[in-house]
XYZ file of C-alpha atoms in Angstrom:
658
model
C 11.407 73.901 170.839
C 11.278 70.645 172.161
C 8.709 71.291 175.261
C 6.932 72.899 172.114
C 6.983 69.973 170.457
C 6.139 67.509 173.599
C 3.078 69.760 174.603
C 1.354 69.742 170.851
C 2.071 66.382 170.871
C 0.030 65.784 173.881
C -2.674 68.239 172.495
C -3.252 65.781 169.791
C -4.249 63.098 172.284
C -7.298 65.483 172.757
C -9.399 65.036 170.145
C -8.237 61.378 169.937
C -10.756 61.668 172.583
C -13.154 63.633 171.643
C -13.363 61.951 168.719
C -14.103 58.699 170.222
C -16.050 59.598 173.442
C -17.991 62.411 171.186
C -18.961 60.978 168.271
C -22.130 59.643 167.207
C -23.355 56.296 168.286
C -23.295 54.968 164.699
C -20.180 56.730 163.926
C -18.743 55.436 160.741
C -15.940 52.374 161.417
C -13.856 54.114 158.773
C -13.252 57.263 161.240
C -12.460 54.998 164.135
C -10.348 53.503 161.959
C -8.001 56.330 161.344
C -8.693 57.755 164.673
C -7.292 54.532 166.360
C -4.180 54.796 163.414
C -3.801 58.538 164.589
C -3.548 57.758 167.876
C -0.862 54.672 167.340
C 1.398 57.592 165.627
C 0.510 60.147 168.445
C 1.722 57.709 171.097
C 5.532 56.407 168.835
C 6.004 60.239 168.625
C 6.014 60.298 172.264
C 8.032 57.330 172.550
C 10.426 58.755 170.300
C 10.808 62.160 172.665
C 11.496 59.757 175.856
C 14.029 57.816 173.394
C 12.307 54.646 173.693
C 13.771 54.210 169.743
C 12.699 50.557 168.815
C 9.782 50.538 170.227
C 8.635 53.625 168.754
C 9.173 52.370 165.670
C 7.752 49.210 166.336
C 4.387 51.136 166.964
C 4.584 52.680 163.723
C 5.097 49.965 161.749
C 2.038 48.517 163.110
C 0.223 51.376 161.633
C 2.120 51.186 158.204
C 0.777 47.761 157.784
C -3.115 48.975 157.593
C -2.337 51.837 155.842
C -0.183 50.128 153.158
C -3.317 47.998 152.948
C -5.544 50.688 152.421
C -3.346 52.580 149.891
C -2.819 49.431 147.933
C -6.917 48.925 147.480
C -7.094 52.412 146.156
C -4.469 52.719 143.675
C -4.557 48.555 141.818
C -6.466 48.153 139.477
C -9.859 46.443 139.897
C -8.220 43.910 136.630
C -5.817 42.766 139.278
C -7.251 42.501 142.443
C -11.559 42.668 142.705
C -13.154 44.257 145.099
C -14.675 41.335 146.131
C -11.735 40.141 146.977
C -11.094 43.119 148.882
C -13.836 42.434 150.965
C -13.081 38.201 151.001
C -10.030 39.053 152.964
C -12.193 42.043 154.988
C -14.542 39.101 156.458
C -11.808 37.216 158.076
C -11.391 40.436 160.836
C -15.036 40.525 161.254
C -18.217 38.603 160.019
C -19.740 40.889 157.236
C -17.304 43.521 157.375
C -16.325 45.010 153.954
C -13.472 46.836 152.937
C -15.450 50.467 152.748
C -16.489 49.911 155.863
C -12.782 49.941 157.584
C -10.834 51.868 154.710
C -10.307 55.524 155.548
C -10.390 58.499 152.928
C -7.992 58.404 150.313
C -5.966 61.838 151.135
C -6.273 60.161 155.526
C -4.437 57.200 154.594
C -2.045 59.838 152.641
C -1.632 62.209 155.332
C -0.700 59.401 157.771
C 1.978 57.567 155.710
C 3.289 60.642 155.721
C 3.220 61.637 159.347
C 4.477 57.485 160.052
C 7.204 58.517 157.892
C 7.878 61.652 159.189
C 8.112 59.876 163.125
C 10.263 57.419 161.562
C 12.977 59.483 160.368
C 12.889 61.847 162.859
C 11.920 64.848 160.415
C 15.557 64.606 158.788
C 15.593 66.930 156.350
C 18.760 64.867 154.457
C 16.209 62.183 154.353
C 12.766 64.690 152.986
C 11.668 66.051 156.361
C 10.533 69.350 155.411
C 8.811 68.211 152.116
C 7.362 65.127 153.928
C 5.731 68.002 156.515
C 4.435 70.675 153.545
C 2.989 67.795 151.847
C 0.938 66.282 155.042
C -0.284 69.860 156.004
C -1.346 70.541 152.532
C -3.325 67.056 152.436
C -5.165 68.415 155.701
C -5.605 71.291 154.592
C -7.194 69.963 151.236
C -9.367 67.522 153.396
C -10.369 70.354 155.008
C -11.922 72.643 151.870
C -13.657 69.720 151.027
C -15.525 68.606 153.993
C -16.496 72.451 154.473
C -17.062 72.600 151.031
C -18.826 69.828 150.744
C -16.991 68.598 147.376
C -15.986 65.614 148.337
C -18.424 62.856 147.211
C -19.641 59.727 148.649
C -18.454 57.275 146.019
C -14.952 58.141 146.603
C -13.539 59.176 149.802
C -11.265 61.713 150.138
C -11.593 63.801 153.793
C -11.727 62.331 157.059
C -14.038 63.347 159.652
C -13.195 66.851 161.660
C -12.045 64.869 164.358
C -9.245 62.779 163.126
C -7.929 65.565 160.663
C -7.980 68.162 163.991
C -5.960 65.382 165.702
C -2.949 64.637 162.790
C -3.200 68.314 161.992
C -1.855 68.974 166.366
C 0.998 66.027 165.900
C 1.721 67.637 162.352
C 2.288 70.353 164.206
C 4.367 69.376 167.070
C 6.754 67.624 165.012
C 7.533 71.322 162.483
C 8.538 72.121 166.244
C 10.867 69.439 167.257
C 12.081 69.905 163.674
C 12.954 73.589 162.939
C 15.957 74.264 164.926
C 17.858 72.049 162.776
C 16.240 73.458 159.709
C 16.786 76.395 160.566
C 20.619 75.787 160.125
C 20.263 75.146 156.384
C 17.389 77.437 155.580
C 18.859 78.020 151.794
C 19.517 75.101 151.241
C 16.195 73.681 151.810
C 14.604 76.637 149.938
C 16.605 75.854 146.672
C 15.161 72.127 147.157
C 11.236 72.914 148.194
C 10.778 75.178 145.717
C 10.135 73.011 142.959
C 9.445 70.074 144.622
C 5.952 71.870 146.408
C 4.637 73.181 143.085
C 5.478 69.601 141.522
C 2.991 68.477 144.595
C 0.165 71.782 143.637
C 0.492 70.716 140.173
C -0.498 67.012 141.309
C -2.860 68.468 143.814
C -4.941 70.008 141.246
C -4.485 67.588 137.968
C -5.658 64.397 141.123
C -8.498 66.565 141.887
C -9.637 67.842 138.289
C -9.714 63.616 137.380
C -11.067 62.817 139.724
C -14.011 64.871 138.753
C -13.772 63.736 135.688
C -14.087 60.295 135.337
C -16.573 60.274 138.174
C -18.333 63.171 136.273
C -18.181 60.049 132.789
C -18.766 57.336 134.891
C -21.970 59.245 135.767
C -23.156 59.814 132.324
C -21.982 56.218 132.243
C -23.974 54.533 134.899
C -27.184 57.023 133.255
C -26.340 55.721 129.970
C -26.724 52.477 131.201
C -30.224 53.030 132.712
C -32.027 55.203 129.817
C -30.250 52.811 127.045
C -32.288 50.066 129.190
C -35.256 51.727 129.415
C -35.764 52.207 125.647
C -35.127 49.054 124.959
C -38.220 48.103 127.049
C -39.989 50.843 125.594
C -38.748 49.922 122.256
C -39.528 45.947 122.931
C -42.913 46.861 124.168
C -44.155 49.014 121.000
C -42.887 46.141 118.657
C -45.245 43.729 120.816
C -48.128 46.410 120.207
C -47.376 45.965 116.429
C -47.195 42.930 116.082
C -49.930 42.428 117.689
C -51.894 44.270 115.482
C -51.067 42.214 112.743
C -52.045 38.978 114.355
C -55.680 41.053 114.912
C -55.597 41.874 111.252
C -55.462 37.927 110.777
C -58.746 37.675 112.887
C -60.762 40.213 110.161
C -60.398 37.656 106.968
C -62.892 35.434 109.470
C -66.248 35.555 109.616
C -67.249 33.824 112.850
C -64.654 33.678 115.390
C -61.814 31.288 116.466
C -61.738 28.106 117.709
C -59.790 27.542 121.364
C -56.639 25.525 119.072
C -57.187 27.946 116.409
C -56.247 30.978 118.995
C -53.447 29.102 120.988
C -51.553 28.164 117.389
C -51.317 31.674 116.228
C -51.017 33.432 119.675
C -47.999 31.116 120.942
C -46.368 32.532 117.599
C -46.299 35.785 119.358
C -46.477 34.906 122.978
C -43.567 33.235 123.436
C -41.389 36.560 122.073
C -42.591 38.636 124.656
C -42.112 37.368 128.249
C -43.878 39.781 130.411
C -47.336 39.833 128.620
C -49.336 37.813 130.843
C -52.114 36.025 128.018
C -53.500 37.181 124.668
C -57.357 36.873 124.999
C -59.807 36.880 122.947
C -62.959 39.159 123.613
C -66.696 38.728 121.769
C -68.659 41.876 120.914
C -70.564 41.220 125.111
C -67.026 42.157 126.362
C -66.593 37.796 127.616
C -63.738 36.072 127.023
C -64.361 33.878 125.428
C -59.851 32.277 124.525
C -57.673 32.891 126.238
C -53.755 32.052 125.331
C -51.665 30.815 127.428
C -54.518 28.657 128.856
C -53.464 27.800 132.406
C -54.347 27.836 135.991
C -53.638 31.660 136.679
C -55.173 32.452 133.133
C -58.317 29.555 133.527
C -60.542 31.699 136.197
C -60.607 34.797 133.958
C -61.959 32.369 130.615
C -65.504 33.407 130.334
C -65.720 36.431 132.262
C -68.154 39.559 130.892
C -65.127 42.388 131.296
C -68.010 45.250 131.735
C -68.950 43.648 134.699
C -65.469 42.438 136.147
C -63.079 45.109 135.555
C -65.267 48.569 135.520
C -61.720 50.371 135.295
C -60.990 48.759 131.977
C -64.798 49.086 130.531
C -63.551 52.368 128.087
C -61.502 50.863 127.024
C -63.012 47.347 125.373
C -65.869 49.424 124.723
C -63.578 51.988 121.916
C -62.358 48.579 121.032
C -65.360 46.954 120.227
C -68.015 49.923 119.427
C -65.438 52.644 117.917
C -63.587 49.795 116.197
C -60.674 52.091 118.166
C -57.988 50.812 119.680
C -58.469 51.411 123.966
C -55.723 50.687 126.451
C -56.056 50.576 129.969
C -53.839 52.339 133.003
C -52.391 50.269 135.127
C -55.097 48.037 136.653
C -55.576 45.723 139.076
C -56.001 42.776 136.520
C -58.718 39.333 136.630
C -55.502 37.151 137.889
C -55.024 39.286 140.837
C -52.023 41.120 139.755
C -51.252 45.189 138.201
C -50.981 46.229 134.645
C -52.268 47.263 132.013
C -54.410 45.967 128.799
C -54.687 47.009 125.194
C -57.654 46.029 123.351
C -57.406 46.079 119.298
C -60.681 45.856 117.364
C -61.417 42.956 114.861
C -63.958 44.550 112.555
C -66.309 42.842 109.927
C -67.462 46.253 108.100
C -67.834 50.038 109.578
C -70.502 49.242 111.525
C -70.142 45.784 113.469
C -66.756 43.985 115.272
C -66.397 40.263 115.422
C -64.622 40.847 118.767
C -60.970 42.394 120.095
C -57.601 40.803 120.650
C -56.160 41.856 124.506
C -52.935 42.224 125.155
C -52.338 41.689 129.031
C -49.154 43.373 129.510
C -48.499 42.015 133.859
C -46.579 44.689 135.304
C -45.240 41.808 137.823
C -43.654 39.665 134.743
C -42.328 43.097 133.316
C -40.445 44.471 136.314
C -38.921 40.928 136.188
C -37.903 41.303 132.808
C -36.327 44.491 134.159
C -34.704 42.394 136.719
C -33.207 39.878 135.168
C -31.073 41.833 132.684
C -29.657 43.425 135.562
C -27.084 42.558 138.836
C -29.761 41.822 141.518
C -27.494 41.806 143.802
C -25.820 45.134 142.722
C -28.373 47.556 141.602
C -31.871 49.007 142.765
C -34.906 49.367 140.903
C -38.202 51.039 141.742
C -41.031 50.566 138.667
C -43.965 53.412 140.018
C -47.085 55.425 138.193
C -46.405 58.504 140.422
C -46.375 58.069 143.526
C -47.503 54.724 143.517
C -44.893 51.904 143.467
C -45.331 49.156 141.425
C -42.599 47.176 141.414
C -39.268 47.088 143.728
C -35.981 45.030 143.496
C -33.985 46.138 146.499
C -30.232 44.750 147.247
C -29.440 44.139 150.282
C -25.531 45.709 149.455
C -24.862 49.635 150.060
C -26.401 51.668 147.559
C -24.480 54.300 145.518
C -25.170 57.803 145.805
C -26.805 57.805 142.435
C -29.786 56.993 141.319
C -31.171 57.680 137.949
C -34.752 58.583 137.292
C -36.372 56.851 133.358
C -39.435 56.762 131.995
C -41.424 54.065 130.258
C -43.938 54.419 127.610
C -45.496 51.063 128.219
C -47.909 50.923 125.448
C -48.719 54.234 125.995
C -48.644 53.999 129.456
C -46.180 56.226 130.960
C -44.362 54.830 134.304
C -40.970 55.758 136.091
C -38.252 53.482 136.473
C -35.346 54.787 139.124
C -31.898 52.960 139.035
C -29.636 53.246 141.130
C -26.956 50.741 140.938
C -24.931 49.736 144.352
C -21.535 52.007 145.746
C -19.509 48.687 145.093
C -20.784 48.115 142.203
C -19.548 51.704 141.390
C -16.754 51.136 143.256
C -15.959 48.522 140.361
C -16.689 50.517 137.947
C -14.389 53.617 138.458
C -10.827 54.876 137.240
C -8.203 54.196 139.449
C -5.775 56.810 137.299
C -6.536 59.841 139.800
C -4.917 57.998 142.761
C -2.250 56.458 140.733
C -1.959 59.778 139.759
C -1.783 61.630 143.240
C 0.767 58.643 144.368
C 3.132 58.724 141.635
C 3.525 62.744 141.912
C 3.656 62.935 145.011
C 6.239 59.947 145.598
C 7.917 61.892 142.513
C 8.020 65.330 144.038
C 9.786 63.678 146.940
C 12.159 61.714 145.267
C 12.920 65.244 143.181
C 13.255 66.918 146.233
C 15.940 64.155 147.308
C 17.838 64.967 144.258
C 18.311 68.555 144.711
C 18.990 68.417 148.474
C 21.758 65.564 147.565
C 23.343 68.069 144.597
C 23.199 71.179 147.179
C 24.113 69.488 149.996
C 26.928 68.166 146.827
C 27.433 71.425 145.685
C 28.275 72.982 149.494
C 30.868 70.375 149.620
C 32.795 70.428 146.762
C 32.939 74.387 147.275
C 33.998 74.153 150.937
C 36.558 71.520 149.195
C 37.522 73.743 146.659
C 37.945 76.914 149.149
C 40.034 74.243 151.029
C 42.084 72.926 147.919
C 42.182 76.958 147.385
C 44.027 77.673 151.112
C 45.967 75.236 150.199
C 47.587 75.464 147.146
C 48.023 79.299 149.070
C 49.010 77.177 152.201
C 51.688 75.484 149.422
C 52.475 78.475 147.470
C 53.202 80.372 150.750
C 55.366 77.737 152.136
C 57.155 77.134 149.143
C 58.113 80.656 148.307
C 59.474 80.616 151.893
C 61.452 77.698 150.729
C 62.865 80.063 148.473
C 63.309 82.330 150.215
C 64.806 80.002 152.994
C 67.379 78.244 150.311
C 68.274 82.102 148.690
C 68.839 83.125 152.486
C 71.096 80.261 152.948
C 73.136 80.743 150.036
C 73.054 84.677 149.855
C 73.848 87.504 151.715
C 70.639 89.425 153.105
C 72.630 92.785 153.854
C 73.987 92.893 149.760
C 71.933 90.410 148.228
C 75.001 88.665 146.815
C 75.505 85.423 146.831
C 77.280 84.296 150.358
C 80.127 82.407 151.339
C 78.528 78.578 150.792
C 77.138 79.027 146.754
C 80.733 80.469 145.931
C 82.227 77.322 146.977
C 79.792 75.210 145.131
C 80.656 77.457 142.227
C 83.894 77.110 142.235
C 82.662 73.437 142.953
C 81.064 73.163 139.352
C 83.813 75.052 137.794
C 86.366 72.937 139.143
C 86.594 71.714 135.678
C 87.315 75.060 133.982
C 90.828 76.387 133.550
C 92.035 78.501 134.098
C 90.415 79.771 137.029
C 90.421 82.442 138.381
C 89.835 83.856 141.781
C 89.838 87.672 143.814
C 90.019 87.909 147.325
C 88.536 91.396 147.830
C 88.891 93.609 151.732
C 87.336 97.055 152.288
C 90.788 99.268 153.026
C 90.277 100.537 157.473
C 86.629 99.825 157.255
C 86.218 99.422 161.110
C 86.659 103.504 161.243
C 83.449 103.311 159.010
C 81.891 101.632 161.720
C 83.039 102.691 164.707
C 82.901 106.363 163.525
C 80.084 106.469 160.864
C 77.623 103.770 162.249
C 77.181 100.308 161.308
C 74.346 102.046 158.914
C 76.746 103.315 156.716
C 79.368 100.833 157.190
C 75.845 98.371 155.909
C 75.797 100.847 153.023
C 78.923 100.820 151.744
C 78.869 97.108 151.952
C 75.780 97.340 149.462
C 77.046 99.852 147.361
C 80.442 97.736 146.918
C 78.583 94.848 146.433
C 76.607 95.817 143.391
C 80.197 97.566 142.134
C 81.705 94.162 141.955
C 78.243 92.386 139.898
C 78.060 95.049 137.421
C 82.220 94.789 137.438
C 81.947 90.214 137.371
C 78.846 89.416 135.886
C 80.092 90.327 132.214
C 82.529 87.977 132.520
C 80.920 85.334 134.084
C 82.282 86.043 136.748
C 80.120 85.694 140.621
C 80.970 87.866 142.972
C 80.120 86.737 146.731
C 80.240 88.179 149.775
C 82.759 86.176 151.513
C 82.332 87.567 155.191
C 82.353 90.968 156.792
C 83.835 93.766 154.262
C 85.406 90.167 152.578
C 84.619 89.998 149.066
C 85.644 87.083 146.844
C 84.588 86.591 142.950
C 85.233 83.717 140.603
C 85.962 83.829 137.309
C 86.155 80.827 134.880
C 88.006 80.628 132.003
C 90.092 84.127 133.219
C 93.863 83.942 132.676
C 95.950 86.057 134.990
C 95.861 88.660 133.343
C 92.342 89.400 132.648
C 92.322 88.787 136.235
C 94.215 91.673 136.737
C 92.726 93.630 134.973
C 89.297 92.680 136.276
C 90.612 93.280 139.511
C 91.705 96.809 138.852
C 88.481 97.740 137.213
C 86.722 96.829 140.588
C 88.863 98.173 142.746
C 88.633 102.647 140.871
C 85.175 101.401 140.456
C 85.338 101.841 144.550
C 86.807 104.363 144.342
C 85.693 106.659 141.546
C 82.091 106.083 143.840
C 83.007 108.886 147.117
C 82.793 106.572 149.434
C 84.458 108.492 152.162
C 85.317 107.898 155.751
C 84.636 110.369 158.659
C 87.772 112.423 157.579
C 87.115 112.786 153.827
C 89.350 110.206 152.927
C 87.484 107.887 150.214
C 86.855 104.620 150.825
C 88.841 101.940 148.678
C 90.124 98.203 148.331
C 92.439 95.807 148.725
C 92.376 92.569 145.779
C 94.193 89.580 145.748
C 94.533 87.764 142.839
C 95.110 83.612 141.802
C 94.899 81.364 139.149
C 94.516 78.050 138.816
C 95.922 76.883 135.342
C 96.783 73.201 135.840
C 95.773 70.351 137.892
C 93.021 69.223 139.834
C 91.318 71.164 142.088
C 92.024 72.179 145.767
C 89.899 74.956 147.596
C 92.230 75.351 150.448
C 95.593 75.830 148.450
C 93.718 78.307 146.107
C 92.423 80.718 148.540
C 95.069 80.613 150.354
C 97.428 81.954 147.679
C 94.984 84.337 146.780
C 94.853 85.273 150.345
C 98.497 85.606 150.775
C 98.314 88.156 147.783
C 95.862 89.879 149.370
C 98.046 90.249 152.556
C 100.920 91.891 150.192
C 98.521 94.037 148.932
C 97.376 95.163 152.422
C 101.115 95.015 153.418
C 101.991 97.049 150.439
C 100.072 100.443 151.021
C 96.774 98.798 150.205
C 94.053 100.352 147.306
C 96.108 97.999 144.693
C 95.598 94.822 143.631
C 98.526 91.676 143.282
C 98.448 88.525 141.653
C 99.672 85.109 143.310
C 101.533 83.188 141.374
C 100.078 81.115 138.126
C 98.865 77.899 140.341
C 99.732 74.563 138.896
C 98.746 71.630 141.731
C 99.274 68.305 141.049
C 97.558 65.647 141.755
C 98.414 63.586 145.280
C 99.708 60.043 144.111
């Protein structure tokens, strides 16, 4: 896997070289920046594979600096850091350099940041390596899909070109190859942490794409509405002016003679000042001569006195309609006498049904109309074209880069249809574009990463808890086993393994425990001729007889509160607290008789018997040696007198030594 990781990391250099060498001469700067940052990450990964960790981290840090600035420019709202401020900072790198010129696309920025984090953390699963790898792969896949389907808009770039995308994908494969061996050991835990995190990542990508489409569609509609409102406002303004001039023309129907220049100027000034795009308001006599004009300036002075039938053939039909037919006449876009294109409305001033006093000429200057339009928009960020058919009548083209959307509005300039084309600049659209889709994407990916860390940490803790629990269970089992062994050791230390009876130690402890009990009786029982059984019948039979004797002794002694113990070999002893000599003798006789009745026989058929010595301490302190010696003497006497009998030693009263 190490060789494969190195191979694919080196292979990522190929698309980088092709992207630089074979790219178009006019390749955008942001594509070159994407290639350069990818190359830095490839170089950092190769250094990491060589063991140059410090140098690799330094290189990754240098690549993260412009990526962090690019991401901040995508996320921060316009009212926090305006686009103009970002452009000013870009000017510090190079004259006339703008943010959009060098900034990598959104998904490229996020992909490179994820790759940088993967390289820094060495793709460790505890630091989110698997999720970061898959997120980067998904972002690259979305870039490829947007680039291939043409869904990526030109307003806010989301995808990089093919060469940076291919280089990042190849580097990603190399990172995955290096990480797979370490991930396989924890595959189950990784699946549990990855599943919900990936669901969240997919939901975030879908939400981002939906919000992106909605916000751009809404912005497009907003800009289109603004353009339409501008056209409607101009159309209403011209219509209002035409209605005003009609009222102005009706004033002169009250007179029989043409107005003087002073009268004309006085009345026309009231209308002209409200409509800045009017070149002039003129009086035309029945012979089509301009005899009165307002304002009387240098450009209009040259037209005064001109006979329109001769000087302006293009408007002859409109003049004739007003003078001879007493109807409103309107020209198309024609060249005015003042040397500029415009539209003229002629309003008749009738004297009676047959004759006219003249006509009022409302002269609309298209350059002045365009200037009025230009004054209502941001000239640095809006392109305007005023057209009639294919002819451009006026234009405003800013030096900045124009946006992708051009809106066409139809104007009714006093009956003349004109086209108004409005195209906002790219920077103005970016300023108006909401940031919440990008914020949602960044926050969503961050939450998915944090969710993975929490789930992976919880899974590791659960696994460690299970190990600790298993270790604790094993420890408890070991402690229980040791406790049982200890109990067995302690039991064996105080009991006879063959007969399960208390042994000599426990017998002595019992005597000491009952040292103050009076009377205190002791029995010593010895099996008669037991050696013959071992010699003639074997030790197994001997052991069985001893075991049966132990059971008989327990059955006889324990109901009387006594302790029956194996003293050693074929000797058994008993301790009977609060038992007087007579009771002790009866108990001893019962024991002897029970053994005789058990029908345990020697090899010659004789019944197995026992001799018993009894002694009772009635007063004085306990002297175990003296007490046991007295019982042993009674036992010796029983054996000497023929065995199979009970002999009682005289009651003892031990005098305490001074």
